[in-house]
CSV table of C-alpha atoms in Angstrom, one decimal:
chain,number,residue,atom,x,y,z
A,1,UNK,CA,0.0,0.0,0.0
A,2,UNK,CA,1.0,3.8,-0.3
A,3,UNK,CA,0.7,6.3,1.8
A,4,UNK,CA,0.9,9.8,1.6
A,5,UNK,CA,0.8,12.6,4.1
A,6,UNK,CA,0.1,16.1,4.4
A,7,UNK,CA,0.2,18.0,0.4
A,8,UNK,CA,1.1,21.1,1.6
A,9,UNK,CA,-1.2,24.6,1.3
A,10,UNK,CA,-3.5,25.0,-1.6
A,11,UNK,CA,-6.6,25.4,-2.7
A,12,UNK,CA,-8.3,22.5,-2.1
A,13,UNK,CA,-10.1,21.8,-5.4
A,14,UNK,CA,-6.6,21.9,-6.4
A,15,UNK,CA,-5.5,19.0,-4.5
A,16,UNK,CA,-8.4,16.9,-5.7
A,17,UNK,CA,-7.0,16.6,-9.7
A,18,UNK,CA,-3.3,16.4,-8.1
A,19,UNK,CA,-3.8,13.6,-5.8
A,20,UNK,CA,-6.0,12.4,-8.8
A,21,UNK,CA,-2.5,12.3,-11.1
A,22,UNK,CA,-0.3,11.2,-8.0
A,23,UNK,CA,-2.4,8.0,-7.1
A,24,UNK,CA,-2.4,7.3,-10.9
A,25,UNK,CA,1.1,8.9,-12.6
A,26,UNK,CA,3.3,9.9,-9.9
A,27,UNK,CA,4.1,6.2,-8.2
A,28,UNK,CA,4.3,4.6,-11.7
A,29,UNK,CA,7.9,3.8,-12.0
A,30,UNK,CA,8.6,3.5,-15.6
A,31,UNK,CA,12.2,2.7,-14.9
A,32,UNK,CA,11.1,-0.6,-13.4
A,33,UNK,CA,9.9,-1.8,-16.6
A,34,UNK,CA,12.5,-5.0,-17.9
A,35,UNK,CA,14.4,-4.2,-20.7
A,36,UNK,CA,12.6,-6.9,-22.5
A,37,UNK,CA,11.8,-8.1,-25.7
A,38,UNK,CA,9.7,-6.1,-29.0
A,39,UNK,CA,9.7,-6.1,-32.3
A,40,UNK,CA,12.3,-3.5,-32.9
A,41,UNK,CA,14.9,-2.3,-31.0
A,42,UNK,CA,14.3,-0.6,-27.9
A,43,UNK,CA,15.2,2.8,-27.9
A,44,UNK,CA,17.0,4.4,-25.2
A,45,UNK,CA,14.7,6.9,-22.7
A,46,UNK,CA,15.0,9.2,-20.0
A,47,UNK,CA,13.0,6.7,-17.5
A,48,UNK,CA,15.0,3.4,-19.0
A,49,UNK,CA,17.9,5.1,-19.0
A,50,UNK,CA,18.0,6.4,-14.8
A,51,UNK,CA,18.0,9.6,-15.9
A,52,UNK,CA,17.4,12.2,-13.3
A,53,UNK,CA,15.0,14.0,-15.1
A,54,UNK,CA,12.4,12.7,-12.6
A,55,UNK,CA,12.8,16.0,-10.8
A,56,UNK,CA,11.6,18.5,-13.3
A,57,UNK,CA,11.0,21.8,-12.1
A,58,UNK,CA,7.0,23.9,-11.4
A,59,UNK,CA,7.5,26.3,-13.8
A,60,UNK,CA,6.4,29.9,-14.3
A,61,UNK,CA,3.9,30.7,-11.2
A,62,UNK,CA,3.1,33.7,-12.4
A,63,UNK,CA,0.0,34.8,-12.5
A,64,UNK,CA,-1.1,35.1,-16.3
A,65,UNK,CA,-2.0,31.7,-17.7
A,66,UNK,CA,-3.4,31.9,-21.2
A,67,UNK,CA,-7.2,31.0,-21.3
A,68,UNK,CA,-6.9,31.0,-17.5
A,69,UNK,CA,-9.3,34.2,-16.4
A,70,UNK,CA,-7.2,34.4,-12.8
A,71,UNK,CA,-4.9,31.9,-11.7
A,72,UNK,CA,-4.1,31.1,-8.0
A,73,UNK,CA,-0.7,31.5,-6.7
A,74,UNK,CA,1.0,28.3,-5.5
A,75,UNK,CA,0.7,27.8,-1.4
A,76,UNK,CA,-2.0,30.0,-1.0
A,77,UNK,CA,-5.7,29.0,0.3
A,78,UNK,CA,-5.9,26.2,3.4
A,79,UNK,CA,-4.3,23.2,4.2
A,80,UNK,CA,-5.4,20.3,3.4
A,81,UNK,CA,-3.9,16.7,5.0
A,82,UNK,CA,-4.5,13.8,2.4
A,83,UNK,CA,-3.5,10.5,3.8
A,84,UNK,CA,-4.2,7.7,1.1
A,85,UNK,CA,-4.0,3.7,1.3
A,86,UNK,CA,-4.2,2.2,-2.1
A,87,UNK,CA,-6.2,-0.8,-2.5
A,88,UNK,CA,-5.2,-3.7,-5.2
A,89,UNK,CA,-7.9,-2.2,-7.3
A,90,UNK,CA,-10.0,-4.5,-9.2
A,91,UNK,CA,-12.0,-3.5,-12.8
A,92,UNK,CA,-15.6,-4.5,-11.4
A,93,UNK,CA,-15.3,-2.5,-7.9
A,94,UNK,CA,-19.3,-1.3,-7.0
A,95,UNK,CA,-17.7,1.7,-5.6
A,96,UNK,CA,-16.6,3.0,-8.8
A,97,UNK,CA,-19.4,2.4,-11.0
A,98,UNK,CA,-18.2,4.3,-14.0
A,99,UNK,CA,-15.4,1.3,-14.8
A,100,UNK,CA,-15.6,-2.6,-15.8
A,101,UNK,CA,-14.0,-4.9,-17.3
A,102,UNK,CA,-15.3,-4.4,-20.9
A,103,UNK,CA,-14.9,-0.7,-20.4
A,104,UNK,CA,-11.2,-1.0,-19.3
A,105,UNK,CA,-11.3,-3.4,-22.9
A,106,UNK,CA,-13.2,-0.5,-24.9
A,107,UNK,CA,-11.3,2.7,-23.1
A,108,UNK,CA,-7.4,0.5,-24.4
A,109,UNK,CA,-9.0,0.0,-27.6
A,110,UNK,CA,-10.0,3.7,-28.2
A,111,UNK,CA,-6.5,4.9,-26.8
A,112,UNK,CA,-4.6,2.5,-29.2
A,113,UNK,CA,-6.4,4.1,-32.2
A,114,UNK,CA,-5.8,7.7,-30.7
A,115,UNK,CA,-2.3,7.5,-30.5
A,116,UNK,CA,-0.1,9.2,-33.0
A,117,UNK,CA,0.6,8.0,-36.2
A,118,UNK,CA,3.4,5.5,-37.3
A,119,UNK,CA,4.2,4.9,-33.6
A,120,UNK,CA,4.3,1.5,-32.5
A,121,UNK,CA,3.7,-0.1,-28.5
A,122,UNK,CA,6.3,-2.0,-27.1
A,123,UNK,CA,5.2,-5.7,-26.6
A,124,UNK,CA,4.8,-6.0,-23.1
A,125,UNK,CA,2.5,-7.3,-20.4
A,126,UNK,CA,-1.1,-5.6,-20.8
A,127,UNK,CA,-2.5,-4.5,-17.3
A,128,UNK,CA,-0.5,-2.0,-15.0
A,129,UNK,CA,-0.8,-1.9,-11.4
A,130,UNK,CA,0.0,1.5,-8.7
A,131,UNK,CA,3.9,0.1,-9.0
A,132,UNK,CA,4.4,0.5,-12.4
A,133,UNK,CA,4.9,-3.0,-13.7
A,134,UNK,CA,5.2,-2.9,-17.5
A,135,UNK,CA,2.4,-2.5,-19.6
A,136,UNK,CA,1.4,-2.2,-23.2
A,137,UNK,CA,-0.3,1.0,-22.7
A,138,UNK,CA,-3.8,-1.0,-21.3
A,139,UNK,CA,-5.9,0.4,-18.6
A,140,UNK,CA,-5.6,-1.3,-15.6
A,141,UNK,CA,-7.7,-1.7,-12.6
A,142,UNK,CA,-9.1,0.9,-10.8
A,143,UNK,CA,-6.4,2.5,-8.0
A,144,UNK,CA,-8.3,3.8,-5.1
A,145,UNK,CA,-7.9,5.1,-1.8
A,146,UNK,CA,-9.0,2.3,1.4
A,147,UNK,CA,-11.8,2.9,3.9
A,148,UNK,CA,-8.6,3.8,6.2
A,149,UNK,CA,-7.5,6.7,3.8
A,150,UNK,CA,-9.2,10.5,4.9
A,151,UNK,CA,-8.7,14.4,4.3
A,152,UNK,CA,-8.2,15.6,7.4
A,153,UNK,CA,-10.1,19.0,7.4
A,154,UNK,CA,-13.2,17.2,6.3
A,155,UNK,CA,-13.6,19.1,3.2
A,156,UNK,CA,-14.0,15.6,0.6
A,157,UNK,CA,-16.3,12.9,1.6
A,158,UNK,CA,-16.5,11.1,-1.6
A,159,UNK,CA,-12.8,9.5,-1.5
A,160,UNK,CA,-14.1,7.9,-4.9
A,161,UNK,CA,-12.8,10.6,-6.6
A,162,UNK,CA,-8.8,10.2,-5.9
A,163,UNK,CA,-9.4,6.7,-7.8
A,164,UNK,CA,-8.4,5.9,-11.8
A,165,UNK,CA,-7.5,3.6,-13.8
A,166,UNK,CA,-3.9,3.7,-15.8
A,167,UNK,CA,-2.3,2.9,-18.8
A,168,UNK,CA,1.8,2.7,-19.2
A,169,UNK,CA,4.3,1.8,-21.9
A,170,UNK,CA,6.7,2.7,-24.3
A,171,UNK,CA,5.8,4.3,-27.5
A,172,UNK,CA,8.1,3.7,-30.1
A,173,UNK,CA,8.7,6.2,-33.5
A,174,UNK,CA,11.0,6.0,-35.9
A,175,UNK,CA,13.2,4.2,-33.5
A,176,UNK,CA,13.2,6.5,-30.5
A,177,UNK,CA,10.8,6.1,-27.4
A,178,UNK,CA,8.6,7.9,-25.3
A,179,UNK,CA,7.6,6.5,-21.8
A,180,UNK,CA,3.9,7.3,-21.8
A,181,UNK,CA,1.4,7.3,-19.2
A,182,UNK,CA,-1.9,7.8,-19.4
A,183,UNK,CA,-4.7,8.2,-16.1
A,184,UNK,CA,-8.5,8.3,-16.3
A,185,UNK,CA,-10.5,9.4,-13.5
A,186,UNK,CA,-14.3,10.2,-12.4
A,187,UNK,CA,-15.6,13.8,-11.1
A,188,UNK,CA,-18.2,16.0,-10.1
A,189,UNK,CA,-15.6,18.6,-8.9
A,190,UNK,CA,-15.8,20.6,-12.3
A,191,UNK,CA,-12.6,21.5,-13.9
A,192,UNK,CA,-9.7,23.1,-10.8
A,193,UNK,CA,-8.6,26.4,-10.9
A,194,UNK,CA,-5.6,27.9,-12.7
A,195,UNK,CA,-2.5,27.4,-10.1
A,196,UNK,CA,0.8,28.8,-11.6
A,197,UNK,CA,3.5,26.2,-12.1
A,198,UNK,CA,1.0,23.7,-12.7
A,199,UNK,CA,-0.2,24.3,-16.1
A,200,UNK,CA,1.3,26.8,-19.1
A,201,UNK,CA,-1.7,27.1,-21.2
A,202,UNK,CA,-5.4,26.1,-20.6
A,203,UNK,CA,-7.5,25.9,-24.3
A,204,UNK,CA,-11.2,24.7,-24.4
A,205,UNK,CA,-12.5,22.6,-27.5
A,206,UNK,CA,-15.4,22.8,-29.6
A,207,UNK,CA,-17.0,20.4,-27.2
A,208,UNK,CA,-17.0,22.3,-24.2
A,209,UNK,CA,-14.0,20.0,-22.7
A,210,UNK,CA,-11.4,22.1,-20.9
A,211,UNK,CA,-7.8,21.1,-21.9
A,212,UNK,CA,-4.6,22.4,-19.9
A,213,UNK,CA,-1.0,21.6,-21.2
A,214,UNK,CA,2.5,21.7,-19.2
A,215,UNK,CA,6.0,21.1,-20.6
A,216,UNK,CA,9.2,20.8,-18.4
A,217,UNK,CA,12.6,20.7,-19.7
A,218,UNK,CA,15.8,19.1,-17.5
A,219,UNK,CA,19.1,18.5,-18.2
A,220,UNK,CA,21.8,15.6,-16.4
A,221,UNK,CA,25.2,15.1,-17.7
A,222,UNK,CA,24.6,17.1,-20.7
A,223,UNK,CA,21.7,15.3,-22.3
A,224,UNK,CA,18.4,17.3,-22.4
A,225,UNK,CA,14.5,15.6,-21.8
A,226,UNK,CA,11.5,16.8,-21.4
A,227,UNK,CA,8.1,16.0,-20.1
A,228,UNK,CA,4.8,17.4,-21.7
A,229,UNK,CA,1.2,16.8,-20.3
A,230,UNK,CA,-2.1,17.3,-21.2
A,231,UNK,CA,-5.3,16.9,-19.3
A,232,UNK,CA,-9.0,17.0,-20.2
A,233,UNK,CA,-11.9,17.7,-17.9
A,234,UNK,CA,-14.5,17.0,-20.4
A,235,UNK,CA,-18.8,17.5,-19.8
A,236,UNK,CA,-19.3,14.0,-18.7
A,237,UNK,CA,-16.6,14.2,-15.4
A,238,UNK,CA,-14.1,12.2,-17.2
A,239,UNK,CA,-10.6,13.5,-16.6
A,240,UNK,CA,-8.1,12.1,-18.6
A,241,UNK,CA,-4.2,12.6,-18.3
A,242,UNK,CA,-1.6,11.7,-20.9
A,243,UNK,CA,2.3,12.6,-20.1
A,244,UNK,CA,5.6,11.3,-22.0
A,245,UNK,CA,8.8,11.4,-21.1
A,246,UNK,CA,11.4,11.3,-23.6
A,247,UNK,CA,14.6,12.9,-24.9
A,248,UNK,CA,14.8,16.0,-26.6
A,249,UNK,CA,16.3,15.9,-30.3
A,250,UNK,CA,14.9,17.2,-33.8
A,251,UNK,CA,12.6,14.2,-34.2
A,252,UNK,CA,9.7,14.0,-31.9
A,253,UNK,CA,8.1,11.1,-30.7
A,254,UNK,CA,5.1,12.8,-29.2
A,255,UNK,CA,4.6,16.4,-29.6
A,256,UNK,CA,2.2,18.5,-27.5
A,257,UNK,CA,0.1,18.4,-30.1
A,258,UNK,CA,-0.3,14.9,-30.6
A,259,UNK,CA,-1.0,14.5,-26.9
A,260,UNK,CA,-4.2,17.2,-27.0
A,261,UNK,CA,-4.8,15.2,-29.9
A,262,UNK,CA,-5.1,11.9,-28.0
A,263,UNK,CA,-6.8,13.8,-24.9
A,264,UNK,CA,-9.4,15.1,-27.0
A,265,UNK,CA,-10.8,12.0,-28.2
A,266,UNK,CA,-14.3,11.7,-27.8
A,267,UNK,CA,-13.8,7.8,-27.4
A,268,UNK,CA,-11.4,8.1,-25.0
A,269,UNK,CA,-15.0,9.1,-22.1
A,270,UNK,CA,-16.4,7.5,-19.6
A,271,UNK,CA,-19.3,8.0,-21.0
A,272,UNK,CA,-18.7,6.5,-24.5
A,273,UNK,CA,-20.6,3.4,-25.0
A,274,UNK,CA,-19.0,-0.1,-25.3
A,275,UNK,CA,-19.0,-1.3,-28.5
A,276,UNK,CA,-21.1,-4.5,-29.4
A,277,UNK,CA,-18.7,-7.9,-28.9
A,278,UNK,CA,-16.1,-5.9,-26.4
A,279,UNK,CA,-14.1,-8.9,-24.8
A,280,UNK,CA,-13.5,-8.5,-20.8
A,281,UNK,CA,-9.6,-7.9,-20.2
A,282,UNK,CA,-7.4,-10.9,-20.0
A,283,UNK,CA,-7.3,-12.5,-16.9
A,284,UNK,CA,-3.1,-12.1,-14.9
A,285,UNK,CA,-0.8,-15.2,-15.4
A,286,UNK,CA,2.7,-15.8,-15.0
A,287,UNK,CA,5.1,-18.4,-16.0
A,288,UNK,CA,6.7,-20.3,-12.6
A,289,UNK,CA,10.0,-21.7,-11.8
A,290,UNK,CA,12.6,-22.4,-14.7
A,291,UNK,CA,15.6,-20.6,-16.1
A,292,UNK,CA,15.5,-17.4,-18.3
A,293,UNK,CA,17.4,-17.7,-20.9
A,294,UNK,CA,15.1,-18.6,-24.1
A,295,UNK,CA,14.9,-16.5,-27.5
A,296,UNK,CA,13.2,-13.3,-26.5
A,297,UNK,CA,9.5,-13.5,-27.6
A,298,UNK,CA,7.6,-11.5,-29.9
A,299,UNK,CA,4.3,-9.8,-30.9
A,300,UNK,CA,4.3,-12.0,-33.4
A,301,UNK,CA,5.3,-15.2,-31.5
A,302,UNK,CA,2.4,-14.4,-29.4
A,303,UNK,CA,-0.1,-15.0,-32.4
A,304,UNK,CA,1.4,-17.8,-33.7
A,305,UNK,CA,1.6,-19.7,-30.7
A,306,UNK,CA,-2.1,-18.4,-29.7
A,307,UNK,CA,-3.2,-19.4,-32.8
A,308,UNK,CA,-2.1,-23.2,-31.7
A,309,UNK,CA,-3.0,-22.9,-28.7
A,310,UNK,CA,-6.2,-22.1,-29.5
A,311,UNK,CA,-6.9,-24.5,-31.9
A,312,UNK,CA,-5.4,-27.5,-29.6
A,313,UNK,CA,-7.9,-26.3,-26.6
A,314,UNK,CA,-10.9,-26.6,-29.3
A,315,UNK,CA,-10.0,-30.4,-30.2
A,316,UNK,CA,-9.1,-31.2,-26.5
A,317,UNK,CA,-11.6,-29.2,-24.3
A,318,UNK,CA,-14.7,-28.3,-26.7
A,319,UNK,CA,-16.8,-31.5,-25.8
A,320,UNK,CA,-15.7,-30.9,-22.4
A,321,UNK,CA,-16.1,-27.3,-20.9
A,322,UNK,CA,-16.8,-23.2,-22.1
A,323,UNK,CA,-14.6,-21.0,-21.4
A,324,UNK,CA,-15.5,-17.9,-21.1
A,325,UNK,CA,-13.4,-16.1,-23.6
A,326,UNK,CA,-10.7,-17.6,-25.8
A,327,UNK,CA,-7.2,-17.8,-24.9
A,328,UNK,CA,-5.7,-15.7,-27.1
A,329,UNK,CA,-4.4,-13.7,-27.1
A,330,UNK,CA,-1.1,-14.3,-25.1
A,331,UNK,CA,0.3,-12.5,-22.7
A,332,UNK,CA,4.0,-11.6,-22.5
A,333,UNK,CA,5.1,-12.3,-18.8
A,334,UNK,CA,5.8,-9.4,-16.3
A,335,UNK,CA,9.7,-9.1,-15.8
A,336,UNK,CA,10.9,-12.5,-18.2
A,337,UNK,CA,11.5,-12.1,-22.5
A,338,UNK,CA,11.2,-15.7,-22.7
A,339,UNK,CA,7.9,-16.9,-21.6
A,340,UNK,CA,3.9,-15.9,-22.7
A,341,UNK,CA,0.9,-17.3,-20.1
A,342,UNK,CA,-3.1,-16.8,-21.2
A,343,UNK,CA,-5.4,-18.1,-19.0
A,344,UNK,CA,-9.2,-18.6,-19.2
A,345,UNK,CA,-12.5,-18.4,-17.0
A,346,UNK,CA,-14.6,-22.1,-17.1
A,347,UNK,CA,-17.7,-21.0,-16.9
A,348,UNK,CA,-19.6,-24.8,-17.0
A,349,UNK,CA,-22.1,-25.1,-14.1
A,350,UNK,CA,-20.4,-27.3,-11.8
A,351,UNK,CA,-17.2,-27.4,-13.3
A,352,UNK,CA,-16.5,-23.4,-12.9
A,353,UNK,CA,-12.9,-22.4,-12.8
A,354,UNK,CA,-9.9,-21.6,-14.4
A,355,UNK,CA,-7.6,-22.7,-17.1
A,356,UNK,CA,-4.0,-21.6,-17.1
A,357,UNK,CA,-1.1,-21.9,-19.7
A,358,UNK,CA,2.5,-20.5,-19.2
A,359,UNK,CA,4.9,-21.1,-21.9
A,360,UNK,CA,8.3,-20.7,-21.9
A,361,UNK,CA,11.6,-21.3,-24.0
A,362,UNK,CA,15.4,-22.4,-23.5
A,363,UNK,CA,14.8,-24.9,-20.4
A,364,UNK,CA,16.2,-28.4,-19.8
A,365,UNK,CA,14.8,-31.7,-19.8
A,366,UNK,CA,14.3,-32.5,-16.4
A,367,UNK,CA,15.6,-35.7,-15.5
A,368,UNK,CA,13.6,-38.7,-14.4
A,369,UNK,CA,13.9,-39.8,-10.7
A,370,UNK,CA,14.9,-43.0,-9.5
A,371,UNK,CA,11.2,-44.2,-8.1
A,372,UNK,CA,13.5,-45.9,-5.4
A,373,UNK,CA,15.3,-42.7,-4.1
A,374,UNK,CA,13.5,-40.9,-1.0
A,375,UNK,CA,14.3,-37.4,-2.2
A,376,UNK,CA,12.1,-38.2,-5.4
A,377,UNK,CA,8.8,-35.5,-5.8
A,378,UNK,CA,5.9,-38.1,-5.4
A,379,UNK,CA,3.4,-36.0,-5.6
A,380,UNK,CA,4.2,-36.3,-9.7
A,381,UNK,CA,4.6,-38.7,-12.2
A,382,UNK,CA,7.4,-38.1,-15.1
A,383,UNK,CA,7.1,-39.9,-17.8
A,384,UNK,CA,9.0,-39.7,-21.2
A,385,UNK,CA,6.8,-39.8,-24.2
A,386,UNK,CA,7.4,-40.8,-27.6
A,387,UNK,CA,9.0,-37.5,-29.3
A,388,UNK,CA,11.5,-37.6,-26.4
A,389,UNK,CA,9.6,-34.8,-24.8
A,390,UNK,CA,9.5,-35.3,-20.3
A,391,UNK,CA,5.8,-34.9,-19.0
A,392,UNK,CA,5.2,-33.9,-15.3
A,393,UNK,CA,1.4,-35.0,-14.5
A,394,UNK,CA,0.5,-34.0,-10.9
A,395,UNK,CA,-1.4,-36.7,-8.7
A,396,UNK,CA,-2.4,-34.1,-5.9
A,397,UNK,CA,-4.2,-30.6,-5.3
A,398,UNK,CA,-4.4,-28.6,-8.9
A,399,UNK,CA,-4.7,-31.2,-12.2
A,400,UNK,CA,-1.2,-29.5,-13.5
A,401,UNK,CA,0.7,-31.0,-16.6
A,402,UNK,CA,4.1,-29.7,-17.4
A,403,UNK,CA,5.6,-30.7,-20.9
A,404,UNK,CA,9.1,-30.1,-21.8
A,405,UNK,CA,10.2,-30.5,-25.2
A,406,UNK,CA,13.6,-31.7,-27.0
A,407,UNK,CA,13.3,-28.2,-28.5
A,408,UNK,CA,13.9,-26.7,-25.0
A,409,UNK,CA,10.3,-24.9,-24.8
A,410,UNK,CA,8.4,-26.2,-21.6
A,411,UNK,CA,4.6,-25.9,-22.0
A,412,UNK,CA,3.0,-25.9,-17.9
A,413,UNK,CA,-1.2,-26.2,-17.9
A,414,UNK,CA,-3.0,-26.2,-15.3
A,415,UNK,CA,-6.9,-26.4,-14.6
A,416,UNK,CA,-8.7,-25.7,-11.0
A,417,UNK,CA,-11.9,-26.5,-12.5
A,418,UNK,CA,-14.2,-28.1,-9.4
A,419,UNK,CA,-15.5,-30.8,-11.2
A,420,UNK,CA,-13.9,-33.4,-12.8
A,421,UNK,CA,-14.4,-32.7,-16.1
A,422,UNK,CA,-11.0,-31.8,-17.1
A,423,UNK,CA,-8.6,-34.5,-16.8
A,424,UNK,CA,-5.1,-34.2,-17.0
A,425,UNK,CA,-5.1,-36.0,-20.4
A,426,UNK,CA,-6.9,-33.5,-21.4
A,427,UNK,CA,-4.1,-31.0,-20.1
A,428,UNK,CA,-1.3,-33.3,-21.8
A,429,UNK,CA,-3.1,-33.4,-24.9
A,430,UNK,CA,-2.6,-29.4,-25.5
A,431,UNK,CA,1.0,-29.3,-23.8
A,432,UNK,CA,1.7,-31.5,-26.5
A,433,UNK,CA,-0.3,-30.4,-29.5
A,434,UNK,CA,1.9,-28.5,-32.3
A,435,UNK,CA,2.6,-25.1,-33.0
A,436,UNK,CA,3.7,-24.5,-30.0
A,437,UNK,CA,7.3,-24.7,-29.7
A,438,UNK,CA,9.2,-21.1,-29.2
């Protein structure tokens, strides 16, 4: 959890939208994305790279803003205590009605197609969480403050509105990057005051949505980067954030332009409808245990091994249970180039659970024990199959089959399905179906 203490004194509708960006921008630590794999080459950037750009500067306070008809000096108006503890956010929270599952789908979908052309996302895991694991610039979960969390003057009782939902990655152009992040947020505040040092310019569109701007320039070790921001308070309460980080040079990856651009988007509202045959987001997976040091996966590894995935489930599981969604498509796993995971909702009365795949390339055959020696793992049976391939078959707890192929790619499926519809031939015959070797 995070915690934050006393902001400092400002006007208090002020520190509404700014713990609003903090909860959802501030702690992401972009830098704590792995260097991982893409389909190009990742470019060098000022979070990647440790630069100290992370302590940019507020800027002009002074107190003409363009568009801004007065502007509020910074530390004037009344103190205000915030004091936050961030829940592990989920997309279906009652408290925060104005976000799902389909519309965290729909809102990703509508950002993707707002983003500036010929740019391209790193491939990377999807969902993003208050710590900044990497993410391929999909909304995650709604970030809010706990039950325990308060304003100590008593000025805010709806604490709803310090939650959002946020999307991270790296936006690639022409071989250079931007670290992007992007925050959506619910409120009935209205649209803050004009505080100098937060905001250079403040522009409203056809619309009626209000759009503010802010660009910071640092320099370490002779290298220059700069941050630009723009936020939207549009009609329907939606605020919307977008920031990159990135290094200055002739060739822009994302101007200020392009991020009003993206801000502006009427798709990118709470209040835009989901379109028909939205999928829900993919469910988290991970790939356990084993060494890292398979060929770095790709976008496009990910579709060909979905692809035969897919089709190996159909043959094996069809007859036997729904799944909610499909598997595909894959996932790359958080912090490791060498593995993708999918899993699936079973949704059959009486069998309801969930179907996991992780897999994952460069491992060893695992040998197979001596039945006679007492150190032996009995709660498995290993078995060598015909293609010279090592099958681990659990006999206890979770029906778990983990195949591991002469090619070095080790395919683990698991099912926690309650009845027993799903047997672990079943598993076996997917962990060994082809198509899936990486």
């Amino acid at each position: 959890m995070i915690r934050f203490g006393v902001l400092g004194r400002q006007p208090k509708i002020f520190w509404v939208f700014v713990a609003v960006a903090v909860i959802a921008a501030g702690v992401i630590v972009v830098e704590s994305r792995a260097s991982g794999p893409a389909d190009v080459a990742l470019p060098e950037t000022p979070a990647l790279s440790g630069f100290s750009s992370l302590d940019y500067g507020q800027g002009d306070t002074s107190t003409t803003i363009p568009r801004c008809d007065s502007v509020v000096l910074p530390g004037s108006g009344d103190s205000v205590g915030v004091f936050f503890l961030l829940d592990g956010g989920s997309y279906d929270d009652p408290r925060y009605p104005w976000f799902s599952g389909r519309k965290a789908t729909a809102l990703s979908d509508a950002l993707v197609s707002a983003l500036p052309a010929d740019t391209t996302i790193e491939f990377a895991t999807p969902g993003t969480s208050a710590f900044g694991t990497e993410s391929a610039l999909r909304f995650g979960p709604v970030q809010g403050p706990t039950s325990d969390s308060s304003v100590d003057d008593g000025s805010v009782d709806d604490l709803s509105m310090f939650a959002s939902s946020t999307a991270a990655g790296l936006l690639i152009r022409d071989g250079r990057g931007a670290d992007m992040t992007v925050t959506m947020s619910k409120s009935t505040a209205g649209v803050p005051a004009c505080v100098g040092g937060s905001l250079d310019r403040r522009q409203m569109s056809a619309d009626g949505t209000v759009v503010d701007t802010k660009e910071s320039i640092s320099e370490d070790g002779g290298r220059t980067a700069v941050v630009r921001t723009a936020t939207a308070y549009a009609s329907d309460g939606t605020t919307l954030q977008a920031s990159v980080s990135q290094f200055v040079s002739s060739d822009e990856v994302v101007s200020m332009d392009d991020l009003i651009s993206l801000v502006s988007s009427s798709d990118l509202r709470l209040g835009a409808p989901i379109p028909d045959g939205t999928r829900l987001p993919p469910l988290p997976c991970d790939a356990r245990g084993g060494l890292q040091d398979g060929p770095a996966v790709t976008r496009a590894d990910a579709e060909r091994v979905g692809h035969a995935l897919e089709q190996a489930r159909i043959l094996s599981l069809r007859a036997v249970i729904v799944l909610e969604q499909p598997l595909v498509p894959m996932q790359r796993v958080a912090f490791a180039d060498d593995a993708l995971c999918t899993a699936g909702r079973i949704v059959t009365p009486g069998s309801e659970g969930v179907v996991t795949v992780s897999i994952t390339g460069g491992q060893p055959l695992p040998e197979i024990p001596d039945k006679y020696d007492p150190a032996a793992d009995r709660s498995v049976d290993t078995v060598r199959l015909p293609d010279g391939s090592i099958s681990e078959r659990s006999k206890f707890g979770v029906r778990t089959v983990t195949v591991t192929r002469p090619s070095g790619t080790r395919v683990r499926i698991s099912s926690t399905s309650a009845g027993e519809l799903v047997t672990v031939a079943n598993l076996e015959s997917i962990a060994t179906a082809p198509g899936l070797d990486l």
